JSON list of C-alpha atoms and ligand atoms in Angstrom, two decimals:
[
{"chain": "A", "resi": 866, "resn": "MET", "atom": "CA", "xyz": [113.02, 124.78, 96.72]},
{"chain": "A", "resi": 867, "resn": "PRO", "atom": "CA", "xyz": [110.49, 121.79, 96.77]},
{"chain": "A", "resi": 868, "resn": "ARG", "atom": "CA", "xyz": [111.54, 118.82, 99.43]},
{"chain": "A", "resi": 869, "resn": "LYS", "atom": "CA", "xyz": [112.52, 115.73, 97.79]},
{"chain": "A", "resi": 870, "resn": "ILE", "atom": "CA", "xyz": [110.49, 112.60, 99.40]},
{"chain": "A", "resi": 871, "resn": "ALA", "atom": "CA", "xyz": [110.03, 109.28, 98.87]},
{"chain": "A", "resi": 872, "resn": "ALA", "atom": "CA", "xyz": [106.93, 107.83, 100.70]},
{"chain": "A", "resi": 873, "resn": "GLY", "atom": "CA", "xyz": [105.74, 104.60, 100.80]},
{"chain": "A", "resi": 874, "resn": "ASN", "atom": "CA", "xyz": [102.14, 103.21, 101.46]},
{"chain": "A", "resi": 875, "resn": "TRP", "atom": "CA", "xyz": [101.79, 100.48, 103.55]},
{"chain": "A", "resi": 876, "resn": "LYS", "atom": "CA", "xyz": [98.09, 100.79, 103.41]},
{"chain": "A", "resi": 877, "resn": "MET", "atom": "CA", "xyz": [96.13, 97.49, 105.26]},
{"chain": "A", "resi": 878, "resn": "ASN", "atom": "CA", "xyz": [99.37, 95.24, 105.10]},
{"chain": "A", "resi": 879, "resn": "GLY", "atom": "CA", "xyz": [102.29, 95.42, 108.23]},
{"chain": "A", "resi": 880, "resn": "LEU", "atom": "CA", "xyz": [102.06, 93.12, 111.15]},
{"chain": "A", "resi": 881, "resn": "GLN", "atom": "CA", "xyz": [105.25, 93.62, 113.73]},
{"chain": "A", "resi": 882, "resn": "ALA", "atom": "CA", "xyz": [107.26, 90.84, 111.50]},
{"chain": "A", "resi": 883, "resn": "ASP", "atom": "CA", "xyz": [107.10, 92.89, 108.70]},
{"chain": "A", "resi": 884, "resn": "MET", "atom": "CA", "xyz": [108.90, 95.66, 110.49]},
{"chain": "A", "resi": 885, "resn": "VAL", "atom": "CA", "xyz": [112.09, 93.43, 109.02]},
{"chain": "A", "resi": 886, "resn": "GLU", "atom": "CA", "xyz": [111.48, 95.21, 105.88]},
{"chain": "A", "resi": 887, "resn": "LEU", "atom": "CA", "xyz": [111.96, 98.77, 107.34]},
{"chain": "A", "resi": 888, "resn": "SER", "atom": "CA", "xyz": [115.44, 97.48, 108.85]},
{"chain": "A", "resi": 889, "resn": "LYS", "atom": "CA", "xyz": [116.41, 96.69, 106.72]},
{"chain": "A", "resi": 890, "resn": "LEU", "atom": "CA", "xyz": [115.86, 100.13, 104.47]},
{"chain": "A", "resi": 891, "resn": "ALA", "atom": "CA", "xyz": [117.60, 101.35, 107.43]},
{"chain": "A", "resi": 892, "resn": "ALA", "atom": "CA", "xyz": [120.28, 99.67, 106.64]},
{"chain": "A", "resi": 893, "resn": "ASP", "atom": "CA", "xyz": [121.31, 101.38, 103.79]},
{"chain": "A", "resi": 894, "resn": "HIS", "atom": "CA", "xyz": [118.90, 104.79, 104.51]},
{"chain": "A", "resi": 895, "resn": "ALA", "atom": "CA", "xyz": [119.92, 105.79, 107.63]},
{"chain": "A", "resi": 896, "resn": "SER", "atom": "CA", "xyz": [121.03, 108.91, 105.42]},
{"chain": "A", "resi": 897, "resn": "ALA", "atom": "CA", "xyz": [119.36, 109.36, 102.90]},
{"chain": "A", "resi": 898, "resn": "LYS", "atom": "CA", "xyz": [119.77, 112.53, 101.11]},
{"chain": "A", "resi": 899, "resn": "VAL", "atom": "CA", "xyz": [115.86, 112.71, 100.03]},
{"chain": "A", "resi": 900, "resn": "ASP", "atom": "CA", "xyz": [113.46, 112.90, 102.48]},
{"chain": "A", "resi": 901, "resn": "VAL", "atom": "CA", "xyz": [111.86, 109.11, 103.83]},
{"chain": "A", "resi": 902, "resn": "LEU", "atom": "CA", "xyz": [108.33, 109.13, 104.72]},
{"chain": "A", "resi": 903, "resn": "ILE", "atom": "CA", "xyz": [106.70, 105.67, 105.40]},
{"chain": "A", "resi": 904, "resn": "CYS", "atom": "CA", "xyz": [102.82, 105.58, 106.27]},
{"chain": "A", "resi": 905, "resn": "PRO", "atom": "CA", "xyz": [102.41, 102.27, 107.98]},
{"chain": "A", "resi": 906, "resn": "PRO", "atom": "CA", "xyz": [98.95, 100.85, 109.70]},
{"chain": "A", "resi": 907, "resn": "ALA", "atom": "CA", "xyz": [97.96, 103.14, 113.23]},
{"chain": "A", "resi": 908, "resn": "THR", "atom": "CA", "xyz": [99.12, 99.40, 114.66]},
{"chain": "A", "resi": 909, "resn": "LEU", "atom": "CA", "xyz": [103.07, 100.11, 113.92]},
{"chain": "A", "resi": 910, "resn": "ILE", "atom": "CA", "xyz": [104.02, 103.83, 114.23]},
{"chain": "A", "resi": 911, "resn": "ALA", "atom": "CA", "xyz": [104.37, 103.50, 117.68]},
{"chain": "A", "resi": 912, "resn": "GLY", "atom": "CA", "xyz": [106.87, 100.90, 117.02]},
{"chain": "A", "resi": 913, "resn": "CYS", "atom": "CA", "xyz": [108.84, 103.04, 114.06]},
{"chain": "A", "resi": 914, "resn": "LYS", "atom": "CA", "xyz": [110.09, 105.11, 116.45]},
{"chain": "A", "resi": 915, "resn": "ASP", "atom": "CA", "xyz": [114.02, 104.15, 116.82]},
{"chain": "A", "resi": 916, "resn": "LEU", "atom": "CA", "xyz": [113.88, 104.46, 112.04]},
{"chain": "A", "resi": 917, "resn": "PRO", "atom": "CA", "xyz": [115.40, 107.24, 111.04]},
{"chain": "A", "resi": 918, "resn": "PHE", "atom": "CA", "xyz": [112.70, 107.85, 108.92]},
{"chain": "A", "resi": 919, "resn": "GLN", "atom": "CA", "xyz": [109.54, 110.66, 108.71]},
{"chain": "A", "resi": 920, "resn": "ILE", "atom": "CA", "xyz": [106.69, 108.57, 109.55]},
{"chain": "A", "resi": 921, "resn": "GLY", "atom": "CA", "xyz": [102.96, 109.80, 108.69]},
{"chain": "A", "resi": 922, "resn": "GLY", "atom": "CA", "xyz": [99.71, 108.04, 109.73]},
{"chain": "A", "resi": 923, "resn": "GLN", "atom": "CA", "xyz": [97.08, 106.79, 106.82]},
{"chain": "A", "resi": 924, "resn": "ASP", "atom": "CA", "xyz": [94.34, 108.62, 107.30]},
{"chain": "A", "resi": 925, "resn": "CYS", "atom": "CA", "xyz": [93.18, 110.87, 110.51]},
{"chain": "A", "resi": 926, "resn": "HIS", "atom": "CA", "xyz": [89.27, 112.48, 111.78]},
{"chain": "A", "resi": 927, "resn": "PRO", "atom": "CA", "xyz": [88.94, 115.52, 111.49]},
{"chain": "A", "resi": 928, "resn": "HIS", "atom": "CA", "xyz": [87.62, 116.04, 115.51]},
{"chain": "A", "resi": 929, "resn": "GLU", "atom": "CA", "xyz": [90.62, 115.78, 118.00]},
{"chain": "A", "resi": 930, "resn": "SER", "atom": "CA", "xyz": [88.69, 113.36, 119.99]},
{"chain": "A", "resi": 931, "resn": "GLY", "atom": "CA", "xyz": [85.73, 112.17, 120.51]},
{"chain": "A", "resi": 932, "resn": "ALA", "atom": "CA", "xyz": [82.30, 109.17, 119.86]},
{"chain": "A", "resi": 933, "resn": "HIS", "atom": "CA", "xyz": [84.10, 108.47, 117.19]},
{"chain": "A", "resi": 934, "resn": "THR", "atom": "CA", "xyz": [84.53, 104.73, 117.21]},
{"chain": "A", "resi": 935, "resn": "GLY", "atom": "CA", "xyz": [87.06, 103.24, 115.22]},
{"chain": "A", "resi": 936, "resn": "ASP", "atom": "CA", "xyz": [88.54, 106.05, 114.19]},
{"chain": "A", "resi": 937, "resn": "ILE", "atom": "CA", "xyz": [92.44, 107.83, 115.12]},
{"chain": "A", "resi": 938, "resn": "SER", "atom": "CA", "xyz": [92.24, 111.48, 115.62]},
{"chain": "A", "resi": 939, "resn": "ALA", "atom": "CA", "xyz": [95.93, 113.25, 114.48]},
{"chain": "A", "resi": 940, "resn": "SER", "atom": "CA", "xyz": [97.11, 114.04, 117.59]},
{"chain": "A", "resi": 941, "resn": "MET", "atom": "CA", "xyz": [97.38, 110.57, 118.18]},
{"chain": "A", "resi": 942, "resn": "LEU", "atom": "CA", "xyz": [98.92, 110.11, 115.69]},
{"chain": "A", "resi": 943, "resn": "ALA", "atom": "CA", "xyz": [101.57, 112.25, 116.58]},
{"chain": "A", "resi": 944, "resn": "ASP", "atom": "CA", "xyz": [101.50, 110.75, 120.33]},
{"chain": "A", "resi": 945, "resn": "ALA", "atom": "CA", "xyz": [102.85, 107.73, 118.65]},
{"chain": "A", "resi": 946, "resn": "GLY", "atom": "CA", "xyz": [105.08, 109.46, 116.73]},
{"chain": "A", "resi": 947, "resn": "ALA", "atom": "CA", "xyz": [104.62, 109.93, 113.12]},
{"chain": "A", "resi": 948, "resn": "THR", "atom": "CA", "xyz": [104.54, 113.97, 111.67]},
{"chain": "A", "resi": 949, "resn": "ALA", "atom": "CA", "xyz": [102.92, 113.18, 108.42]},
{"chain": "A", "resi": 950, "resn": "VAL", "atom": "CA", "xyz": [99.31, 111.73, 107.56]},
{"chain": "A", "resi": 951, "resn": "LEU", "atom": "CA", "xyz": [98.10, 110.93, 104.14]},
{"chain": "A", "resi": 952, "resn": "THR", "atom": "CA", "xyz": [94.21, 112.85, 103.46]},
{"chain": "A", "resi": 953, "resn": "GLY", "atom": "CA", "xyz": [92.61, 111.83, 100.82]},
{"chain": "A", "resi": 954, "resn": "HIS", "atom": "CA", "xyz": [94.01, 108.30, 98.68]},
{"chain": "A", "resi": 955, "resn": "SER", "atom": "CA", "xyz": [91.45, 108.26, 96.61]},
{"chain": "A", "resi": 956, "resn": "GLU", "atom": "CA", "xyz": [90.65, 104.72, 98.72]},
{"chain": "A", "resi": 957, "resn": "ARG", "atom": "CA", "xyz": [89.75, 107.13, 101.26]},
{"chain": "A", "resi": 958, "resn": "ARG", "atom": "CA", "xyz": [87.82, 108.96, 99.18]},
{"chain": "A", "resi": 959, "resn": "THR", "atom": "CA", "xyz": [85.91, 105.39, 97.35]},
{"chain": "A", "resi": 960, "resn": "ASP", "atom": "CA", "xyz": [86.16, 102.94, 100.08]},
{"chain": "A", "resi": 961, "resn": "HIS", "atom": "CA", "xyz": [84.32, 105.88, 102.82]},
{"chain": "A", "resi": 962, "resn": "GLY", "atom": "CA", "xyz": [82.62, 108.20, 99.97]},
{"chain": "A", "resi": 963, "resn": "GLU", "atom": "CA", "xyz": [85.61, 111.01, 101.36]},
{"chain": "A", "resi": 964, "resn": "MET", "atom": "CA", "xyz": [84.92, 114.26, 99.02]},
{"chain": "A", "resi": 965, "resn": "ASP", "atom": "CA", "xyz": [86.68, 117.32, 98.75]},
{"chain": "A", "resi": 966, "resn": "ALA", "atom": "CA", "xyz": [85.78, 118.57, 101.52]},
{"chain": "A", "resi": 967, "resn": "ASP", "atom": "CA", "xyz": [86.49, 116.12, 104.18]},
{"chain": "A", "resi": 968, "resn": "VAL", "atom": "CA", "xyz": [90.03, 116.45, 103.44]},
{"chain": "A", "resi": 969, "resn": "ALA", "atom": "CA", "xyz": [90.48, 119.47, 103.30]},
{"chain": "A", "resi": 970, "resn": "ALA", "atom": "CA", "xyz": [89.40, 118.99, 107.17]},
{"chain": "A", "resi": 971, "resn": "LYS", "atom": "CA", "xyz": [91.37, 116.49, 108.01]},
{"chain": "A", "resi": 972, "resn": "SER", "atom": "CA", "xyz": [93.83, 118.65, 107.03]},
{"chain": "A", "resi": 973, "resn": "LYS", "atom": "CA", "xyz": [93.08, 121.27, 108.72]},
{"chain": "A", "resi": 974, "resn": "ALA", "atom": "CA", "xyz": [93.03, 118.94, 111.71]},
{"chain": "A", "resi": 975, "resn": "ALA", "atom": "CA", "xyz": [96.33, 117.73, 110.98]},
{"chain": "A", "resi": 976, "resn": "TYR", "atom": "CA", "xyz": [97.89, 121.07, 111.15]},
{"chain": "A", "resi": 977, "resn": "ALA", "atom": "CA", "xyz": [96.66, 121.63, 114.42]},
{"chain": "A", "resi": 978, "resn": "ALA", "atom": "CA", "xyz": [98.05, 118.48, 115.63]},
{"chain": "A", "resi": 979, "resn": "GLY", "atom": "CA", "xyz": [101.51, 119.20, 114.20]},
{"chain": "A", "resi": 980, "resn": "LEU", "atom": "CA", "xyz": [101.60, 117.06, 111.05]},
{"chain": "A", "resi": 981, "resn": "LYS", "atom": "CA", "xyz": [102.29, 117.52, 107.18]},
{"chain": "A", "resi": 982, "resn": "ALA", "atom": "CA", "xyz": [99.31, 116.68, 105.15]},
{"chain": "A", "resi": 983, "resn": "VAL", "atom": "CA", "xyz": [100.36, 114.62, 102.73]},
{"chain": "A", "resi": 984, "resn": "ILE", "atom": "CA", "xyz": [97.50, 115.52, 99.91]},
{"chain": "A", "resi": 985, "resn": "CYS", "atom": "CA", "xyz": [96.76, 112.50, 97.63]},
{"chain": "A", "resi": 986, "resn": "ILE", "atom": "CA", "xyz": [94.05, 113.66, 94.56]},
{"chain": "A", "resi": 987, "resn": "GLY", "atom": "CA", "xyz": [94.29, 112.33, 90.65]},
{"chain": "A", "resi": 988, "resn": "GLU", "atom": "CA", "xyz": [90.91, 111.41, 88.18]},
{"chain": "A", "resi": 989, "resn": "THR", "atom": "CA", "xyz": [89.70, 108.37, 87.62]},
{"chain": "A", "resi": 990, "resn": "LEU", "atom": "CA", "xyz": [89.79, 106.19, 84.48]},
{"chain": "A", "resi": 991, "resn": "THR", "atom": "CA", "xyz": [86.54, 107.27, 83.13]},
{"chain": "A", "resi": 992, "resn": "GLU", "atom": "CA", "xyz": [87.52, 111.24, 83.88]},
{"chain": "A", "resi": 993, "resn": "ARG", "atom": "CA", "xyz": [91.08, 110.69, 82.04]},
{"chain": "A", "resi": 994, "resn": "GLU", "atom": "CA", "xyz": [89.26, 109.24, 79.28]},
{"chain": "A", "resi": 995, "resn": "ALA", "atom": "CA", "xyz": [86.30, 112.56, 78.71]},
{"chain": "A", "resi": 996, "resn": "GLY", "atom": "CA", "xyz": [89.07, 115.18, 78.99]},
{"chain": "A", "resi": 997, "resn": "THR", "atom": "CA", "xyz": [88.23, 115.70, 82.09]},
{"chain": "A", "resi": 998, "resn": "THR", "atom": "CA", "xyz": [92.18, 115.49, 84.50]},
{"chain": "A", "resi": 999, "resn": "LEU", "atom": "CA", "xyz": [92.35, 118.98, 84.55]},
{"chain": "A", "resi": 1000, "resn": "ASN", "atom": "CA", "xyz": [89.47, 119.56, 85.63]},
{"chain": "A", "resi": 1001, "resn": "VAL", "atom": "CA", "xyz": [88.66, 117.25, 88.01]},
{"chain": "A", "resi": 1002, "resn": "ILE", "atom": "CA", "xyz": [92.44, 118.21, 89.19]},
{"chain": "A", "resi": 1003, "resn": "ASP", "atom": "CA", "xyz": [91.56, 121.90, 89.37]},
{"chain": "A", "resi": 1004, "resn": "THR", "atom": "CA", "xyz": [88.42, 120.91, 91.49]},
{"chain": "A", "resi": 1005, "resn": "GLN", "atom": "CA", "xyz": [90.51, 118.93, 93.85]},
{"chain": "A", "resi": 1006, "resn": "LEU", "atom": "CA", "xyz": [92.69, 121.36, 94.79]},
{"chain": "A", "resi": 1007, "resn": "ALA", "atom": "CA", "xyz": [90.43, 124.01, 95.57]},
{"chain": "A", "resi": 1008, "resn": "GLY", "atom": "CA", "xyz": [88.40, 122.23, 97.95]},
{"chain": "A", "resi": 1009, "resn": "SER", "atom": "CA", "xyz": [90.84, 119.91, 99.43]},
{"chain": "A", "resi": 1010, "resn": "ILE", "atom": "CA", "xyz": [93.80, 122.37, 100.32]},
{"chain": "A", "resi": 1011, "resn": "PRO", "atom": "CA", "xyz": [92.74, 123.88, 103.40]},
{"chain": "A", "resi": 1012, "resn": "ASP", "atom": "CA", "xyz": [94.06, 128.12, 103.21]},
{"chain": "A", "resi": 1013, "resn": "THR", "atom": "CA", "xyz": [96.06, 127.43, 105.75]},
{"chain": "A", "resi": 1014, "resn": "ALA", "atom": "CA", "xyz": [98.19, 125.07, 103.25]},
{"chain": "A", "resi": 1015, "resn": "THR", "atom": "CA", "xyz": [102.23, 126.53, 103.17]},
{"chain": "A", "resi": 1016, "resn": "ALA", "atom": "CA", "xyz": [105.20, 124.66, 101.54]},
{"chain": "A", "resi": 1017, "resn": "ALA", "atom": "CA", "xyz": [105.98, 123.79, 104.92]},
{"chain": "A", "resi": 1018, "resn": "ASN", "atom": "CA", "xyz": [102.96, 121.82, 105.96]},
{"chain": "A", "resi": 1019, "resn": "THR", "atom": "CA", "xyz": [102.01, 120.66, 102.97]},
{"chain": "A", "resi": 1020, "resn": "VAL", "atom": "CA", "xyz": [102.80, 117.68, 100.24]},
{"chain": "A", "resi": 1021, "resn": "ILE", "atom": "CA", "xyz": [100.68, 117.22, 97.50]},
{"chain": "A", "resi": 1022, "resn": "ALA", "atom": "CA", "xyz": [100.42, 113.97, 95.74]},
{"chain": "A", "resi": 1023, "resn": "TYR", "atom": "CA", "xyz": [98.78, 113.28, 92.21]},
{"chain": "A", "resi": 1024, "resn": "GLU", "atom": "CA", "xyz": [97.95, 109.83, 91.97]},
{"chain": "A", "resi": 1025, "resn": "PRO", "atom": "CA", "xyz": [95.49, 108.81, 88.74]},
{"chain": "A", "resi": 1026, "resn": "VAL", "atom": "CA", "xyz": [93.73, 106.86, 90.31]},
{"chain": "A", "resi": 1027, "resn": "TRP", "atom": "CA", "xyz": [93.86, 103.78, 87.45]},
{"chain": "A", "resi": 1028, "resn": "ALA", "atom": "CA", "xyz": [97.17, 103.91, 88.09]},
{"chain": "A", "resi": 1029, "resn": "ILE", "atom": "CA", "xyz": [97.85, 102.76, 91.56]},
{"chain": "A", "resi": 1030, "resn": "GLY", "atom": "CA", "xyz": [98.25, 99.06, 91.66]},
{"chain": "A", "resi": 1031, "resn": "THR", "atom": "CA", "xyz": [97.15, 98.54, 88.87]},
{"chain": "A", "resi": 1032, "resn": "GLY", "atom": "CA", "xyz": [100.72, 98.19, 86.44]},
{"chain": "A", "resi": 1033, "resn": "LYS", "atom": "CA", "xyz": [99.35, 100.86, 84.67]},
{"chain": "A", "resi": 1034, "resn": "VAL", "atom": "CA", "xyz": [101.70, 104.04, 84.51]},
{"chain": "A", "resi": 1035, "resn": "PRO", "atom": "CA", "xyz": [100.92, 107.71, 82.39]},
{"chain": "A", "resi": 1036, "resn": "THR", "atom": "CA", "xyz": [103.79, 107.98, 80.34]},
{"chain": "A", "resi": 1037, "resn": "LEU", "atom": "CA", "xyz": [105.95, 110.45, 80.71]},
{"chain": "A", "resi": 1038, "resn": "GLU", "atom": "CA", "xyz": [103.95, 113.40, 79.18]},
{"chain": "A", "resi": 1039, "resn": "GLN", "atom": "CA", "xyz": [100.90, 112.65, 81.00]},
{"chain": "A", "resi": 1040, "resn": "ILE", "atom": "CA", "xyz": [102.72, 113.01, 84.68]},
{"chain": "A", "resi": 1041, "resn": "GLY", "atom": "CA", "xyz": [104.54, 116.29, 83.59]},
{"chain": "A", "resi": 1042, "resn": "GLU", "atom": "CA", "xyz": [101.61, 118.07, 81.74]},
{"chain": "A", "resi": 1043, "resn": "VAL", "atom": "CA", "xyz": [99.20, 117.52, 85.56]},
{"chain": "A", "resi": 1044, "resn": "HIS", "atom": "CA", "xyz": [102.53, 118.54, 87.80]},
{"chain": "A", "resi": 1045, "resn": "ASP", "atom": "CA", "xyz": [103.45, 121.77, 85.71]},
{"chain": "A", "resi": 1046, "resn": "HIS", "atom": "CA", "xyz": [99.97, 122.85, 86.44]},
{"chain": "A", "resi": 1047, "resn": "ILE", "atom": "CA", "xyz": [99.71, 121.57, 89.91]},
{"chain": "A", "resi": 1048, "resn": "ARG", "atom": "CA", "xyz": [102.86, 123.66, 90.36]},
{"chain": "A", "resi": 1049, "resn": "ALA", "atom": "CA", "xyz": [100.84, 126.61, 88.16]},
{"chain": "A", "resi": 1050, "resn": "LYS", "atom": "CA", "xyz": [97.93, 126.06, 90.19]},
{"chain": "A", "resi": 1051, "resn": "LEU", "atom": "CA", "xyz": [99.68, 126.05, 93.15]},
{"chain": "A", "resi": 1052, "resn": "ALA", "atom": "CA", "xyz": [101.60, 129.24, 92.69]},
{"chain": "A", "resi": 1053, "resn": "ALA", "atom": "CA", "xyz": [98.79, 130.77, 91.70]},
{"chain": "A", "resi": 1054, "resn": "ARG", "atom": "CA", "xyz": [96.88, 131.10, 95.21]},
{"chain": "A", "resi": 1055, "resn": "PHE", "atom": "CA", "xyz": [100.58, 130.26, 98.09]},
{"chain": "A", "resi": 1056, "resn": "ASP", "atom": "CA", "xyz": [102.63, 133.05, 98.25]},
{"chain": "A", "resi": 1057, "resn": "ASP", "atom": "CA", "xyz": [105.55, 129.72, 98.36]},
{"chain": "A", "resi": 1058, "resn": "GLY", "atom": "CA", "xyz": [103.71, 127.38, 95.79]},
{"chain": "A", "resi": 1059, "resn": "ALA", "atom": "CA", "xyz": [106.79, 127.08, 94.11]},
{"chain": "A", "resi": 1060, "resn": "ASP", "atom": "CA", "xyz": [108.11, 125.11, 97.14]},
{"chain": "A", "resi": 1061, "resn": "PHE", "atom": "CA", "xyz": [105.08, 123.18, 97.66]},
{"chain": "A", "resi": 1062, "resn": "SER", "atom": "CA", "xyz": [106.39, 118.81, 97.89]},
{"chain": "A", "resi": 1063, "resn": "LEU", "atom": "CA", "xyz": [104.55, 117.22, 94.65]},
{"chain": "A", "resi": 1064, "resn": "LEU", "atom": "CA", "xyz": [105.01, 114.08, 95.00]},
{"chain": "A", "resi": 1065, "resn": "TYR", "atom": "CA", "xyz": [103.90, 111.57, 91.66]},
{"chain": "A", "resi": 1066, "resn": "GLY", "atom": "CA", "xyz": [101.90, 108.02, 92.94]},
{"chain": "A", "resi": 1067, "resn": "GLY", "atom": "CA", "xyz": [100.57, 105.15, 90.74]},
{"chain": "A", "resi": 1068, "resn": "SER", "atom": "CA", "xyz": [102.63, 102.15, 90.23]},
{"chain": "A", "resi": 1069, "resn": "VAL", "atom": "CA", "xyz": [105.92, 103.33, 90.72]},
{"chain": "A", "resi": 1070, "resn": "LYS", "atom": "CA", "xyz": [108.80, 100.87, 90.51]},
{"chain": "A", "resi": 1071, "resn": "GLY", "atom": "CA", "xyz": [112.36, 100.71, 90.90]},
{"chain": "A", "resi": 1072, "resn": "SER", "atom": "CA", "xyz": [112.38, 100.22, 87.24]},
{"chain": "A", "resi": 1073, "resn": "ASN", "atom": "CA", "xyz": [110.22, 103.46, 85.99]},
{"chain": "A", "resi": 1074, "resn": "ALA", "atom": "CA", "xyz": [111.45, 105.90, 88.74]},
{"chain": "A", "resi": 1075, "resn": "VAL", "atom": "CA", "xyz": [114.21, 107.10, 87.03]},
{"chain": "A", "resi": 1076, "resn": "GLU", "atom": "CA", "xyz": [112.79, 108.26, 84.30]},
{"chain": "A", "resi": 1077, "resn": "ILE", "atom": "CA", "xyz": [109.40, 109.48, 86.59]},
{"chain": "A", "resi": 1078, "resn": "PHE", "atom": "CA", "xyz": [111.43, 111.58, 88.40]},
{"chain": "A", "resi": 1079, "resn": "GLY", "atom": "CA", "xyz": [113.17, 113.13, 85.52]},
{"chain": "A", "resi": 1080, "resn": "VAL", "atom": "CA", "xyz": [109.29, 114.93, 84.65]},
{"chain": "A", "resi": 1081, "resn": "SER", "atom": "CA", "xyz": [109.86, 118.33, 85.50]},
{"chain": "A", "resi": 1082, "resn": "ASN", "atom": "CA", "xyz": [107.89, 118.80, 88.80]},
{"chain": "A", "resi": 1083, "resn": "VAL", "atom": "CA", "xyz": [107.33, 115.84, 90.33]},
{"chain": "A", "resi": 1084, "resn": "ASP", "atom": "CA", "xyz": [109.49, 115.93, 93.90]},
{"chain": "A", "resi": 1085, "resn": "GLY", "atom": "CA", "xyz": [109.10, 112.18, 94.63]},
{"chain": "A", "resi": 1086, "resn": "ALA", "atom": "CA", "xyz": [107.12, 109.06, 94.60]},
{"chain": "A", "resi": 1087, "resn": "LEU", "atom": "CA", "xyz": [104.26, 107.81, 97.22]},
{"chain": "A", "resi": 1088, "resn": "VAL", "atom": "CA", "xyz": [104.40, 104.58, 96.32]},
{"chain": "A", "resi": 1089, "resn": "GLY", "atom": "CA", "xyz": [102.39, 101.76, 97.61]},
{"chain": "A", "resi": 1090, "resn": "GLY", "atom": "CA", "xyz": [102.57, 98.18, 96.80]},
{"chain": "A", "resi": 1091, "resn": "ALA", "atom": "CA", "xyz": [106.93, 98.92, 95.92]},
{"chain": "A", "resi": 1092, "resn": "SER", "atom": "CA", "xyz": [106.83, 99.89, 99.02]},
{"chain": "A", "resi": 1093, "resn": "LEU", "atom": "CA", "xyz": [106.47, 96.87, 100.97]},
{"chain": "A", "resi": 1094, "resn": "LYS", "atom": "CA", "xyz": [110.19, 94.81, 100.89]},
{"chain": "A", "resi": 1095, "resn": "ALA", "atom": "CA", "xyz": [113.17, 96.49, 101.96]},
{"chain": "A", "resi": 1096, "resn": "ALA", "atom": "CA", "xyz": [114.21, 95.78, 98.48]},
{"chain": "A", "resi": 1097, "resn": "ASP", "atom": "CA", "xyz": [111.86, 97.48, 96.43]},
{"chain": "A", "resi": 1098, "resn": "PHE", "atom": "CA", "xyz": [111.42, 100.56, 98.04]},
{"chain": "A", "resi": 1099, "resn": "SER", "atom": "CA", "xyz": [115.24, 100.82, 97.87]},
{"chain": "A", "resi": 1100, "resn": "PRO", "atom": "CA", "xyz": [115.86, 101.92, 94.35]},
{"chain": "A", "resi": 1101, "resn": "ILE", "atom": "CA", "xyz": [113.89, 103.96, 94.24]},
{"chain": "A", "resi": 1102, "resn": "ILE", "atom": "CA", "xyz": [114.76, 105.90, 96.82]},
{"chain": "A", "resi": 1103, "resn": "HIS", "atom": "CA", "xyz": [118.34, 105.45, 94.79]},
{"chain": "A", "resi": 1104, "resn": "ALA", "atom": "CA", "xyz": [116.55, 107.26, 92.17]},
{"chain": "A", "resi": 1105, "resn": "LEU", "atom": "CA", "xyz": [115.47, 109.90, 93.45]},
{"chain": "A", "resi": 1106, "resn": "GLU", "atom": "CA", "xyz": [118.58, 110.31, 95.30]},
{"chain": "A", "resi": 1107, "resn": "GLY", "atom": "CA", "xyz": [120.52, 110.22, 91.93]},
{"chain": "A", "resi": 1108, "resn": "THR", "atom": "CA", "xyz": [122.51, 108.13, 93.31]},
{"chain": "A", "resi": 1109, "resn": "SER", "atom": "CA", "xyz": [123.31, 104.18, 92.88]},
{"chain": "A", "resi": 1110, "resn": "LEU", "atom": "CA", "xyz": [122.89, 100.50, 94.35]},
{"chain": "B", "resi": 255, "resn": "PEP", "atom": "C1", "xyz": [99.27, 104.22, 96.82]},
{"chain": "B", "resi": 255, "resn": "PEP", "atom": "O1", "xyz": [99.03, 103.32, 97.88]},
{"chain": "B", "resi": 255, "resn": "PEP", "atom": "O2", "xyz": [99.05, 105.24, 96.59]},
{"chain": "B", "resi": 255, "resn": "PEP", "atom": "C2", "xyz": [99.77, 104.17, 95.73]},
{"chain": "B", "resi": 255, "resn": "PEP", "atom": "C3", "xyz": [100.45, 104.69, 94.69]},
{"chain": "B", "resi": 255, "resn": "PEP", "atom": "O3", "xyz": [99.72, 102.52, 94.94]},
{"chain": "B", "resi": 255, "resn": "PEP", "atom": "P1", "xyz": [100.53, 101.68, 94.31]},
{"chain": "B", "resi": 255, "resn": "PEP", "atom": "O4", "xyz": [101.90, 102.01, 93.88]},
{"chain": "B", "resi": 255, "resn": "PEP", "atom": "O5", "xyz": [100.20, 100.53, 94.93]},
{"chain": "B", "resi": 255, "resn": "PEP", "atom": "O6", "xyz": [100.88, 101.80, 92.73]}
]
């Protein structure tokens, strides 16, 4: 069975003072019935070690060490206390020109460091409007996921680029179509493809989380803006748990 995961991506947000939000979240969700993964900026990872959550990086370099000024390796993230890392987030693909092969290399580096890779894929609005969404997804799945991926070391996050940070959310039918398609592709390629957790990401909020989590093959969410404040993220965790506030 896929694990249920509520993941928060803080992006380039978060100072030491914002750690109070994680303390507040911990007060309500120390024994969550689902996995809670927080991906703060790298500067805050070491300070998260006493929190009852899984902690992830937002990116890693494909190499373990070396002359790569400003980058961070998967083993450094693990050393700081992370157990996971996002790879291939659309903002990395857009801002840093990351291609599928880069995402696969970073994911392999994550495995080598003992981290779970949360591999992000998703179509642009132009691709959706051109009717090529599933082709784009196929190309990204084939190119971004290493052959050594397993349900234990990899999570897939489907994040339509046009839904990230925009307040626009695909219809439940659109989400279901893509998630069912991803599940079928994973099942065809990997022995344990039925067990990979598939997260939806893109403008998830407390107000839409219950209906999104009701869609087939949605095992959780990758949440940006609504993960920054405990008051916003907590209802999403409750929605995934199926518990009331
Ligand atoms: C994200 O950063 O992965 C994301 C989905 O952002 P938001 O929830 O703000 O759309």
